[in-house]
Amino acid sequence: MITHPVILLIAGVLALLALGFGLWSAARAATGVRVVGQHPGWQGLGIALVIAGLGLGLSGPRWGKPDVAQLTVQVVLDASKSMAVKDAEGRSRFDAAEAFLDHMWSSPTPGAAWGLDALTGDLVPLLPPGEDRTLLRETLLAVKPGDLGAPGSSFGRGLEQVCGEVDKGRPAVVLLLSDGEETWESDSDASRRALAALKKAKLPLYAVVFGGAAPQPVPGATGADGKEQTSAARPAFLKQLCEASGGKLLTTPEETRALMAGLMQGTVALPASRSPKPVHPESGAWLALLGFALWIVGAGKPMPAWRLALLLPFLFMASPVRAQPAAVKAWLAQRALDNNDLAKARRWAPTDDAPDHRLLAAAIALRSNQPADALQRLAPLTTQGVPRPLPAWRAPALLMAARAQKELGKMDDAKALLTRLLLESPGQMDASWDLQALTPDPTPPPPPDPKNPPPPPPMRPSMGAQKDELEGRQIRMPKSPQNPKGVKDI
């Protein structure tokens, strides 16, 4: 993949012209004047390599494994009354969907964050994306079909709301578990509305259908005419939605797990393109330097005095070079950290005062189990006052500092940092979750001492005593003044 192919094309044409002129000059060796020791063919090759190296560096080539961020799987579970129909192998559709998710979450899924929403006439958000599979299972137990949101199922409105809440900066998919029965609008209107939102957000829809095609009575649901309502699964409707958005209809938890594993590893394509990692930015420079060396070697007699000086950099290529600009060091450290090469990441960790570089150095220290070093790098970002407007590095700095304090065993300091972040950025999701994890559950009070039992509670007055007290208060209340009576009232 080439970011700027036009530049590479122009450089390729110029390189071929330079090589052609060099070979043409070498073929006319006896017809012109030439410096002693000069080799036009090698010089032409050298100039061609210089031009090709410059073009390669400026065109921005990318290849190799895609740069895959953490995958967000937004699970949308149909919680309408029709999911209570018991036509899914002897159990209700909702129980079958719950067992499907429980089986899929039975083993770890590294590289994925799972969110959970309930689909009714409206979308009911239940859990933000996270990796706590136990919390996901416990939340499922609290959901009952027909008890949440508006009645019925609206795929057009619900999927439109899902697309609005998914983070657009990260690769994500939508996993829908439903019977496919639309009750709020026609299938064509719901499909058009949902597909417009899914395509705009570049979210593929994967769905699992539960229930049979034969109409079955819905427990506890009656129509306006008093007749019992029936429900039938609509797999064709969901299949059309999935295929139009770039997804597919799934059948088993194993197929779903294999698909999610491929999406996490970047082997399965997504509508939102995930570009491959850029190649080493110095590859074009090294190619150009090699061409320059060939040009010097083939230049002939007039330049032997400074030829060695220009070739000296090649003598030091084997020794590690550390005097790099901070941006280059940060790039090398980030690349080593992405490849889990902690030794190389620590070697290239930036030491300047740029906030992003301090965050990178702290992340490397935390990955290396050096929380004290991480706190030292984060100190200028966390100990100063609250900058206004709040910069983007403030929240990650406080979160990483709280994690370092936790690893050092200083729970109170970690809570203080998270509380400060919530005061500066109310509703910060990561800070809320971390603070809840650090706050232990309140311990129950100790049992009473049998030798010294607590005094019994005071006796409550009877209903008669309360009524007498109320009548006494009414008698003691001042009477409202009465209007003077007239002649007719005597």
Short mmCIF file of C-alpha atoms in Angstrom, two decimals:
data_model
loop_
_atom_site.label_atom_id
_atom_site.label_comp_id
_atom_site.label_asym_id
_atom_site.label_seq_id
_atom_site.Cartn_x
_atom_site.Cartn_y
_atom_site.Cartn_z
CA MET A 1 0.00 0.00 0.00
CA ILE A 2 1.43 3.35 -1.07
CA THR A 3 0.14 6.56 0.50
CA HIS A 4 1.29 8.82 -2.38
CA PRO A 5 1.69 6.60 -5.49
CA VAL A 6 2.15 9.57 -7.85
CA ILE A 7 5.42 10.53 -6.16
CA LEU A 8 6.70 6.97 -6.42
CA LEU A 9 5.70 6.80 -10.09
CA ILE A 10 7.54 10.03 -10.92
CA ALA A 11 10.60 8.89 -8.98
CA GLY A 12 10.56 5.54 -10.82
CA VAL A 13 10.50 7.24 -14.23
CA LEU A 14 13.36 9.58 -13.29
CA ALA A 15 15.38 6.67 -11.85
CA LEU A 16 14.97 4.72 -15.09
CA LEU A 17 16.07 7.77 -17.10
CA ALA A 18 19.17 8.20 -14.89
CA LEU A 19 20.05 4.53 -15.24
CA GLY A 20 19.51 4.71 -19.01
CA PHE A 21 21.81 7.73 -19.37
CA GLY A 22 24.47 5.97 -17.30
CA LEU A 23 24.35 2.83 -19.43
CA TRP A 24 24.29 4.92 -22.63
CA SER A 25 27.39 6.82 -21.46
CA ALA A 26 29.12 3.54 -20.58
CA ALA A 27 28.36 2.18 -24.06
CA ARG A 28 30.08 5.23 -25.68
CA ALA A 29 33.34 4.75 -23.81
CA ALA A 30 35.55 5.42 -26.83
CA THR A 31 33.75 8.47 -28.19
CA GLY A 32 34.19 11.00 -25.38
CA VAL A 33 36.55 12.27 -22.71
CA ARG A 34 36.44 10.39 -19.41
CA VAL A 35 38.19 10.82 -16.07
CA VAL A 36 40.59 8.09 -15.13
CA GLY A 37 38.78 5.43 -13.13
CA GLN A 38 35.33 6.77 -13.91
CA HIS A 39 32.50 4.22 -14.41
CA PRO A 40 29.42 5.87 -15.94
CA GLY A 41 27.34 2.73 -15.54
CA TRP A 42 27.90 2.63 -11.75
CA GLN A 43 27.27 6.37 -11.54
CA GLY A 44 23.99 6.01 -13.40
CA LEU A 45 22.95 3.18 -11.07
CA GLY A 46 23.91 5.30 -8.07
CA ILE A 47 21.87 8.31 -9.21
CA ALA A 48 18.94 5.99 -9.98
CA LEU A 49 19.08 4.56 -6.45
CA VAL A 50 19.24 8.08 -4.96
CA ILE A 51 16.12 9.14 -6.87
CA ALA A 52 14.34 5.87 -6.04
CA GLY A 53 15.19 6.24 -2.34
CA LEU A 54 13.85 9.79 -2.25
CA GLY A 55 10.67 8.71 -3.99
CA LEU A 56 10.23 5.75 -1.64
CA GLY A 57 10.63 7.93 1.42
CA LEU A 58 8.23 10.63 0.20
CA SER A 59 5.53 8.24 -1.07
CA GLY A 60 4.88 6.77 2.40
CA PRO A 61 4.75 3.02 1.74
CA ARG A 62 2.88 0.75 4.15
CA TRP A 63 2.90 -3.01 4.27
CA GLY A 64 2.94 -5.88 6.72
CA LYS A 65 0.45 -6.72 9.45
CA PRO A 66 -2.37 -4.18 9.89
CA ASP A 67 -2.14 -1.88 12.85
CA VAL A 68 -5.11 -3.34 14.77
CA ALA A 69 -6.42 -1.49 17.79
CA GLN A 70 -8.62 -3.12 20.43
CA LEU A 71 -11.87 -4.33 18.87
CA THR A 72 -15.16 -3.05 20.32
CA VAL A 73 -17.99 -5.59 20.08
CA GLN A 74 -21.29 -3.86 20.85
CA VAL A 75 -23.72 -6.63 21.81
CA VAL A 76 -27.38 -5.68 21.23
CA LEU A 77 -29.81 -8.10 22.91
CA ASP A 78 -33.49 -8.05 21.99
CA ALA A 79 -35.45 -7.65 25.25
CA SER A 80 -38.98 -7.37 23.85
CA LYS A 81 -41.87 -9.59 24.97
CA SER A 82 -41.60 -11.75 21.86
CA MET A 83 -38.26 -13.08 23.16
CA ALA A 84 -40.20 -14.91 25.92
CA VAL A 85 -41.74 -17.29 23.36
CA LYS A 86 -40.56 -20.86 24.07
CA ASP A 87 -39.75 -22.13 20.58
CA ALA A 88 -35.93 -22.30 20.78
CA GLU A 89 -35.33 -26.01 21.39
CA GLY A 90 -37.68 -26.18 24.34
CA ARG A 91 -36.72 -22.91 26.00
CA SER A 92 -37.49 -19.27 25.46
CA ARG A 93 -35.69 -17.25 22.82
CA PHE A 94 -34.23 -14.98 25.50
CA ASP A 95 -32.85 -17.93 27.48
CA ALA A 96 -31.28 -19.31 24.30
CA ALA A 97 -29.66 -15.93 23.54
CA GLU A 98 -28.44 -15.70 27.13
CA ALA A 99 -26.90 -19.20 26.90
CA PHE A 100 -25.32 -18.23 23.57
CA LEU A 101 -23.56 -15.22 25.13
CA ASP A 102 -22.62 -17.17 28.24
CA HIS A 103 -20.93 -19.84 26.12
CA MET A 104 -19.15 -17.22 24.03
CA TRP A 105 -17.86 -15.47 27.18
CA SER A 106 -16.83 -18.71 28.86
CA SER A 107 -13.17 -18.19 27.93
CA PRO A 108 -11.03 -15.02 27.71
CA THR A 109 -11.23 -12.91 24.57
CA PRO A 110 -8.00 -10.86 24.51
CA GLY A 111 -8.08 -7.85 22.25
CA ALA A 112 -11.84 -7.21 22.53
CA ALA A 113 -13.97 -4.89 24.64
CA TRP A 114 -17.63 -5.95 25.00
CA GLY A 115 -20.49 -3.48 25.39
CA LEU A 116 -24.08 -4.48 26.14
CA ASP A 117 -27.36 -2.81 25.10
CA ALA A 118 -30.98 -3.95 25.29
CA LEU A 119 -33.15 -3.45 22.20
CA THR A 120 -36.85 -2.66 22.69
CA GLY A 121 -38.91 0.12 21.18
CA ASP A 122 -35.91 2.19 22.26
CA LEU A 123 -32.28 1.32 22.93
CA VAL A 124 -31.47 0.79 26.62
CA PRO A 125 -27.69 1.05 27.30
CA LEU A 126 -26.64 -1.47 29.96
CA LEU A 127 -22.83 -1.58 30.05
CA PRO A 128 -20.12 0.46 28.30
CA PRO A 129 -17.38 -1.45 26.43
CA GLY A 130 -15.10 -3.34 28.81
CA GLU A 131 -13.38 -6.66 29.41
CA ASP A 132 -15.13 -7.74 32.63
CA ARG A 133 -16.95 -10.87 31.46
CA THR A 134 -18.28 -11.59 34.96
CA LEU A 135 -20.00 -8.20 35.08
CA LEU A 136 -21.51 -8.85 31.65
CA ARG A 137 -22.96 -12.16 32.82
CA GLU A 138 -24.37 -10.64 36.00
CA THR A 139 -26.00 -7.86 34.00
CA LEU A 140 -27.66 -10.40 31.74
CA LEU A 141 -29.29 -12.05 34.76
CA ALA A 142 -31.02 -8.78 35.65
CA VAL A 143 -32.65 -8.39 32.21
CA LYS A 144 -36.14 -9.82 31.69
CA PRO A 145 -37.92 -9.69 28.31
CA GLY A 146 -40.67 -7.10 28.25
CA ASP A 147 -39.59 -5.26 31.42
CA LEU A 148 -37.29 -2.63 29.85
CA GLY A 149 -37.91 0.36 27.64
CA ALA A 150 -40.80 0.81 25.27
CA PRO A 151 -42.82 -2.20 24.08
CA GLY A 152 -41.91 -3.99 20.87
CA SER A 153 -38.71 -3.94 18.81
CA SER A 154 -37.51 -1.06 16.63
CA PHE A 155 -34.44 -2.05 14.63
CA GLY A 156 -34.31 1.19 12.67
CA ARG A 157 -34.27 3.46 15.70
CA GLY A 158 -32.29 1.07 17.92
CA LEU A 159 -29.41 0.43 15.50
CA GLU A 160 -29.29 4.15 14.71
CA GLN A 161 -28.73 4.84 18.43
CA VAL A 162 -26.08 2.10 18.62
CA CYS A 163 -24.11 3.77 15.82
CA GLY A 164 -24.24 7.03 17.74
CA GLU A 165 -22.75 5.61 20.94
CA VAL A 166 -19.89 3.54 19.44
CA ASP A 167 -16.50 5.27 19.45
CA LYS A 168 -15.73 6.19 15.84
CA GLY A 169 -11.97 6.23 16.44
CA ARG A 170 -11.72 2.48 17.09
CA PRO A 171 -12.59 -0.61 15.01
CA ALA A 172 -15.97 -1.90 16.11
CA VAL A 173 -18.74 -4.32 15.11
CA VAL A 174 -22.35 -4.78 16.21
CA LEU A 175 -23.53 -8.23 17.35
CA LEU A 176 -27.34 -8.46 17.39
CA LEU A 177 -29.22 -11.32 19.09
CA SER A 178 -32.92 -11.22 18.21
CA ASP A 179 -35.86 -12.95 16.59
CA GLY A 180 -35.83 -10.34 13.81
CA GLU A 181 -39.42 -9.17 14.29
CA GLU A 182 -39.91 -5.44 13.65
CA THR A 183 -43.01 -3.98 15.35
CA TRP A 184 -42.66 -0.19 15.10
CA GLU A 185 -42.44 0.44 11.36
CA SER A 186 -42.36 -1.45 8.10
CA ASP A 187 -39.42 -3.69 7.29
CA SER A 188 -38.35 -1.46 4.38
CA ASP A 189 -38.40 1.72 6.48
CA ALA A 190 -36.54 0.07 9.37
CA SER A 191 -33.99 -1.44 6.99
CA ARG A 192 -33.38 1.86 5.19
CA ARG A 193 -32.99 3.76 8.47
CA ALA A 194 -30.65 1.18 10.05
CA LEU A 195 -28.47 0.74 6.95
CA ALA A 196 -28.02 4.49 6.52
CA ALA A 197 -26.64 4.73 10.08
CA LEU A 198 -24.50 1.57 9.83
CA LYS A 199 -22.89 2.58 6.53
CA LYS A 200 -22.22 6.11 7.72
CA ALA A 201 -20.49 4.78 10.87
CA LYS A 202 -18.82 1.95 8.85
CA LEU A 203 -20.11 -0.63 11.33
CA PRO A 204 -20.77 -4.18 10.09
CA LEU A 205 -23.77 -5.93 11.61
CA TYR A 206 -23.49 -9.58 12.69
CA ALA A 207 -26.70 -11.21 13.89
CA VAL A 208 -27.91 -14.45 15.48
CA VAL A 209 -31.59 -15.39 15.05
CA PHE A 210 -33.54 -17.25 17.74
CA GLY A 211 -36.98 -18.82 17.34
CA GLY A 212 -38.95 -20.65 14.70
CA ALA A 213 -40.73 -19.45 11.60
CA ALA A 214 -44.13 -20.69 12.75
CA PRO A 215 -46.24 -18.13 14.68
CA GLN A 216 -46.34 -18.81 18.42
CA PRO A 217 -48.38 -17.08 21.15
CA VAL A 218 -46.53 -14.44 23.16
CA PRO A 219 -46.94 -15.02 26.91
CA GLY A 220 -48.94 -12.24 28.58
CA ALA A 221 -49.41 -10.17 25.40
CA THR A 222 -52.86 -9.37 24.01
CA GLY A 223 -53.87 -7.04 21.24
CA ALA A 224 -56.33 -4.16 21.30
CA ASP A 225 -59.10 -6.55 20.27
CA GLY A 226 -58.35 -8.83 23.21
CA LYS A 227 -56.85 -11.60 21.10
CA GLU A 228 -53.55 -13.23 22.04
CA GLN A 229 -50.59 -11.89 20.08
CA THR A 230 -48.33 -14.23 18.13
CA SER A 231 -44.71 -13.95 17.05
CA ALA A 232 -42.52 -15.61 14.40
CA ALA A 233 -38.79 -15.27 13.79
CA ARG A 234 -37.68 -13.29 10.71
CA PRO A 235 -34.19 -14.55 9.73
CA ALA A 236 -34.51 -13.22 6.14
CA PHE A 237 -34.93 -9.63 7.39
CA LEU A 238 -31.81 -9.82 9.58
CA LYS A 239 -29.79 -11.57 6.89
CA GLN A 240 -30.55 -8.76 4.44
CA LEU A 241 -29.52 -6.18 7.05
CA CYS A 242 -26.25 -7.98 7.82
CA GLU A 243 -25.15 -8.54 4.24
CA ALA A 244 -25.97 -4.97 3.21
CA SER A 245 -23.84 -3.56 6.05
CA GLY A 246 -20.82 -5.83 5.41
CA GLY A 247 -21.59 -8.44 8.07
CA LYS A 248 -23.21 -11.87 8.03
CA LEU A 249 -25.77 -14.05 9.80
CA LEU A 250 -24.19 -16.35 12.41
CA THR A 251 -25.45 -19.62 13.83
CA THR A 252 -23.19 -21.05 16.57
CA PRO A 253 -21.05 -19.57 19.38
CA GLU A 254 -17.98 -21.30 17.92
CA GLU A 255 -18.48 -19.54 14.58
CA THR A 256 -18.92 -16.25 16.39
CA ARG A 257 -15.76 -16.73 18.48
CA ALA A 258 -13.74 -17.61 15.37
CA LEU A 259 -15.05 -14.53 13.57
CA MET A 260 -14.26 -12.24 16.52
CA ALA A 261 -10.76 -13.74 16.79
CA GLY A 262 -10.15 -12.95 13.12
CA LEU A 263 -11.41 -9.41 13.58
CA MET A 264 -9.17 -8.91 16.63
CA GLN A 265 -6.09 -10.16 14.76
CA GLY A 266 -6.83 -8.10 11.66
CA THR A 267 -7.22 -11.12 9.35
CA VAL A 268 -10.91 -10.37 8.69
CA ALA A 269 -11.63 -7.12 6.89
CA LEU A 270 -13.80 -4.36 8.30
CA PRO A 271 -15.69 -1.65 6.36
CA ALA A 272 -13.62 0.93 8.24
CA SER A 273 -10.17 0.48 6.71
CA ARG A 274 -7.34 -0.27 9.11
CA SER A 275 -4.13 0.78 7.43
CA PRO A 276 -1.01 -1.40 7.69
CA LYS A 277 1.87 -0.21 9.79
CA PRO A 278 4.18 2.19 7.98
CA VAL A 279 7.52 0.76 6.98
CA HIS A 280 10.69 2.02 8.58
CA PRO A 281 10.92 5.72 7.65
CA GLU A 282 14.66 5.41 7.02
CA SER A 283 14.36 2.70 4.35
CA GLY A 284 14.27 5.25 1.53
CA ALA A 285 17.15 7.21 3.09
CA TRP A 286 19.33 4.09 3.30
CA LEU A 287 18.54 3.29 -0.34
CA ALA A 288 19.48 6.83 -1.38
CA LEU A 289 22.68 6.65 0.68
CA LEU A 290 23.64 3.39 -1.01
CA GLY A 291 23.12 5.01 -4.40
CA PHE A 292 25.25 7.99 -3.35
CA ALA A 293 28.03 5.63 -2.31
CA LEU A 294 27.90 3.87 -5.69
CA TRP A 295 28.05 7.21 -7.44
CA ILE A 296 31.16 8.20 -5.42
CA VAL A 297 32.84 4.85 -6.11
CA GLY A 298 32.27 5.21 -9.84
CA ALA A 299 33.22 8.92 -9.98
CA GLY A 300 36.86 8.26 -10.84
CA LYS A 301 40.22 9.91 -10.02
CA PRO A 302 39.42 13.53 -9.05
CA MET A 303 37.70 12.67 -5.73
CA PRO A 304 39.87 10.10 -3.89
CA ALA A 305 40.72 12.69 -1.19
CA TRP A 306 37.19 13.13 0.11
CA ARG A 307 35.76 9.78 -1.00
CA LEU A 308 36.82 8.14 2.29
CA ALA A 309 35.30 10.95 4.37
CA LEU A 310 31.92 10.45 2.73
CA LEU A 311 32.08 6.70 3.30
CA LEU A 312 32.89 7.04 7.02
CA PRO A 313 29.18 6.78 8.07
CA PHE A 314 29.14 3.23 6.71
CA LEU A 315 31.96 2.29 9.09
CA PHE A 316 29.81 3.23 12.09
CA MET A 317 26.60 1.51 10.99
CA ALA A 318 27.23 -1.43 13.35
CA SER A 319 27.39 0.78 16.46
CA PRO A 320 24.08 1.87 18.07
CA VAL A 321 23.15 5.47 17.42
CA ARG A 322 21.41 7.16 20.37
CA ALA A 323 21.71 10.84 19.44
CA GLN A 324 18.30 10.98 17.77
CA PRO A 325 15.64 13.71 17.83
CA ALA A 326 12.96 13.23 20.48
CA ALA A 327 10.25 12.57 17.89
CA VAL A 328 12.30 9.77 16.28
CA LYS A 329 13.06 8.22 19.67
CA ALA A 330 9.40 8.36 20.61
CA TRP A 331 8.44 6.70 17.32
CA LEU A 332 10.96 3.92 17.82
CA ALA A 333 9.89 3.43 21.45
CA GLN A 334 6.19 3.29 20.52
CA ARG A 335 6.88 0.78 17.78
CA ALA A 336 8.91 -1.41 20.14
CA LEU A 337 6.15 -1.17 22.77
CA ASP A 338 3.52 -2.25 20.23
CA ASN A 339 5.68 -5.27 19.41
CA ASN A 340 6.11 -6.12 23.14
CA ASP A 341 9.85 -5.50 22.92
CA LEU A 342 10.34 -3.88 26.34
CA ALA A 343 14.13 -3.88 26.17
CA LYS A 344 14.16 -1.85 22.97
CA ALA A 345 11.33 0.36 24.24
CA ARG A 346 13.29 1.22 27.41
CA ARG A 347 16.37 1.96 25.30
CA TRP A 348 14.53 4.45 23.07
CA ALA A 349 12.22 5.90 25.74
CA PRO A 350 12.08 9.71 25.21
CA THR A 351 13.50 11.90 27.95
CA ASP A 352 12.26 15.31 26.84
CA ASP A 353 9.47 17.34 28.44
CA ALA A 354 6.76 16.98 25.78
CA PRO A 355 3.54 15.74 27.48
CA ASP A 356 2.93 12.96 24.95
CA HIS A 357 6.53 11.76 25.31
CA ARG A 358 6.20 11.79 29.11
CA LEU A 359 3.08 9.64 28.80
CA LEU A 360 4.92 7.21 26.53
CA ALA A 361 7.87 6.98 28.93
CA ALA A 362 5.48 6.36 31.84
CA ALA A 363 3.67 3.63 29.89
CA ILE A 364 6.99 1.92 29.21
CA ALA A 365 7.92 2.15 32.90
CA LEU A 366 4.57 0.65 33.95
CA ARG A 367 4.92 -2.21 31.47
CA SER A 368 8.40 -2.81 32.89
CA ASN A 369 7.05 -3.02 36.50
CA GLN A 370 8.72 0.25 37.48
CA PRO A 371 5.86 2.33 38.94
CA ALA A 372 8.21 4.70 40.79
CA ASP A 373 9.87 5.72 37.52
CA ALA A 374 6.44 6.20 35.95
CA LEU A 375 5.40 8.54 38.78
CA GLN A 376 8.61 10.52 38.35
CA ARG A 377 7.94 11.02 34.64
CA LEU A 378 4.27 11.93 35.27
CA ALA A 379 4.94 14.33 38.15
CA PRO A 380 5.03 17.54 36.02
CA LEU A 381 1.72 16.54 34.41
CA THR A 382 -0.17 15.66 37.61
CA THR A 383 1.20 17.94 40.33
CA GLN A 384 0.48 21.24 38.60
CA GLY A 385 -2.85 23.05 38.79
CA VAL A 386 -5.75 22.33 36.51
CA PRO A 387 -4.91 23.78 33.06
CA ARG A 388 -7.75 25.46 31.17
CA PRO A 389 -8.88 24.42 28.68
CA LEU A 390 -8.27 20.86 29.84
CA PRO A 391 -5.62 19.30 27.54
CA ALA A 392 -5.99 15.82 26.08
CA TRP A 393 -3.04 14.43 28.06
CA ARG A 394 -4.48 15.33 31.47
CA ALA A 395 -6.85 12.35 31.87
CA PRO A 396 -4.32 9.66 30.72
CA ALA A 397 -1.68 11.16 33.01
CA LEU A 398 -3.93 10.98 36.09
CA LEU A 399 -5.10 7.46 35.20
CA MET A 400 -1.53 6.19 34.76
CA ALA A 401 -0.42 7.91 37.97
CA ALA A 402 -3.30 6.23 39.86
CA ARG A 403 -2.26 2.86 38.45
CA ALA A 404 1.33 3.45 39.52
CA GLN A 405 0.20 4.41 43.04
CA LYS A 406 -1.89 1.24 43.20
CA GLU A 407 1.07 -0.92 42.19
CA LEU A 408 3.10 0.76 44.94
CA GLY A 409 0.38 -0.14 47.44
CA LYS A 410 -0.73 3.48 48.04
CA MET A 411 -4.47 3.00 47.62
CA ASP A 412 -5.44 6.33 49.23
CA ASP A 413 -3.22 8.28 46.83
CA ALA A 414 -4.65 6.34 43.87
CA LYS A 415 -8.22 7.15 45.00
CA ALA A 416 -7.30 10.81 45.43
CA LEU A 417 -5.97 10.98 41.86
CA LEU A 418 -9.08 9.31 40.44
CA THR A 419 -11.34 11.60 42.48
CA ARG A 420 -9.45 14.62 41.15
CA LEU A 421 -9.94 13.36 37.60
CA LEU A 422 -13.68 12.96 38.16
CA LEU A 423 -13.85 16.51 39.51
CA GLU A 424 -12.00 17.85 36.47
CA SER A 425 -13.82 15.66 33.93
CA PRO A 426 -17.20 14.58 35.37
CA GLY A 427 -18.38 11.25 34.02
CA GLN A 428 -14.92 10.04 32.95
CA MET A 429 -15.65 6.36 32.38
CA ASP A 430 -12.24 4.84 33.11
CA ALA A 431 -11.87 6.82 36.33
CA SER A 432 -15.30 5.69 37.52
CA TRP A 433 -14.52 2.04 36.90
CA ASP A 434 -11.08 2.25 38.51
CA LEU A 435 -12.45 4.05 41.55
CA GLN A 436 -15.17 1.43 41.98
CA ALA A 437 -12.56 -1.31 41.74
CA LEU A 438 -10.40 0.35 44.40
CA THR A 439 -13.29 1.03 46.79
CA PRO A 440 -14.02 -2.12 48.82
CA ASP A 441 -17.54 -3.14 49.69
CA PRO A 442 -18.65 -1.87 53.09
CA THR A 443 -18.18 -4.50 55.76
CA PRO A 444 -21.38 -5.60 57.57
CA PRO A 445 -21.75 -4.49 61.18
CA PRO A 446 -20.59 -6.97 63.82
CA PRO A 447 -23.23 -9.21 65.38
CA PRO A 448 -24.69 -7.98 68.71
CA ASP A 449 -23.14 -9.14 71.94
CA PRO A 450 -25.44 -11.75 73.51
CA LYS A 451 -24.37 -10.66 77.02
CA ASN A 452 -25.20 -6.99 76.37
CA PRO A 453 -28.09 -6.97 73.90
CA PRO A 454 -29.09 -3.60 72.44
CA PRO A 455 -32.16 -1.95 73.95
CA PRO A 456 -35.42 -2.75 72.23
CA PRO A 457 -36.86 -0.12 69.92
CA PRO A 458 -39.49 2.18 71.42
CA MET A 459 -43.04 0.94 71.16
CA ARG A 460 -45.12 2.48 68.45
CA PRO A 461 -48.45 3.94 69.59
CA SER A 462 -51.57 2.10 68.57
CA MET A 463 -53.90 3.35 65.87
CA GLY A 464 -56.41 4.49 68.49
CA ALA A 465 -53.79 6.51 70.36
CA GLN A 466 -52.64 8.09 67.11
CA LYS A 467 -56.23 9.03 66.27
CA ASP A 468 -56.79 10.58 69.70
CA GLU A 469 -53.55 12.54 69.36
CA LEU A 470 -54.64 13.83 65.95
CA GLU A 471 -58.08 14.90 67.28
CA GLY A 472 -56.43 16.66 70.23
CA ARG A 473 -54.17 18.60 67.88
CA GLN A 474 -57.14 19.61 65.74
CA ILE A 475 -59.01 20.86 68.87
CA ARG A 476 -55.99 22.87 70.04
CA MET A 477 -55.48 24.48 66.64
CA PRO A 478 -56.79 28.08 66.40
CA LYS A 479 -60.17 28.35 64.80
CA SER A 480 -60.54 30.37 61.62
CA PRO A 481 -62.58 33.59 62.17
CA GLN A 482 -66.19 33.34 61.05
CA ASN A 483 -68.00 36.00 59.09
CA PRO A 484 -70.57 38.08 61.08
CA LYS A 485 -74.05 36.66 60.75
CA GLY A 486 -76.83 38.67 59.10
CA VAL A 487 -80.47 39.12 59.98
CA LYS A 488 -81.53 36.09 57.98
CA ASP A 489 -79.09 33.88 59.85
CA ILE A 490 -80.56 34.76 63.33
#
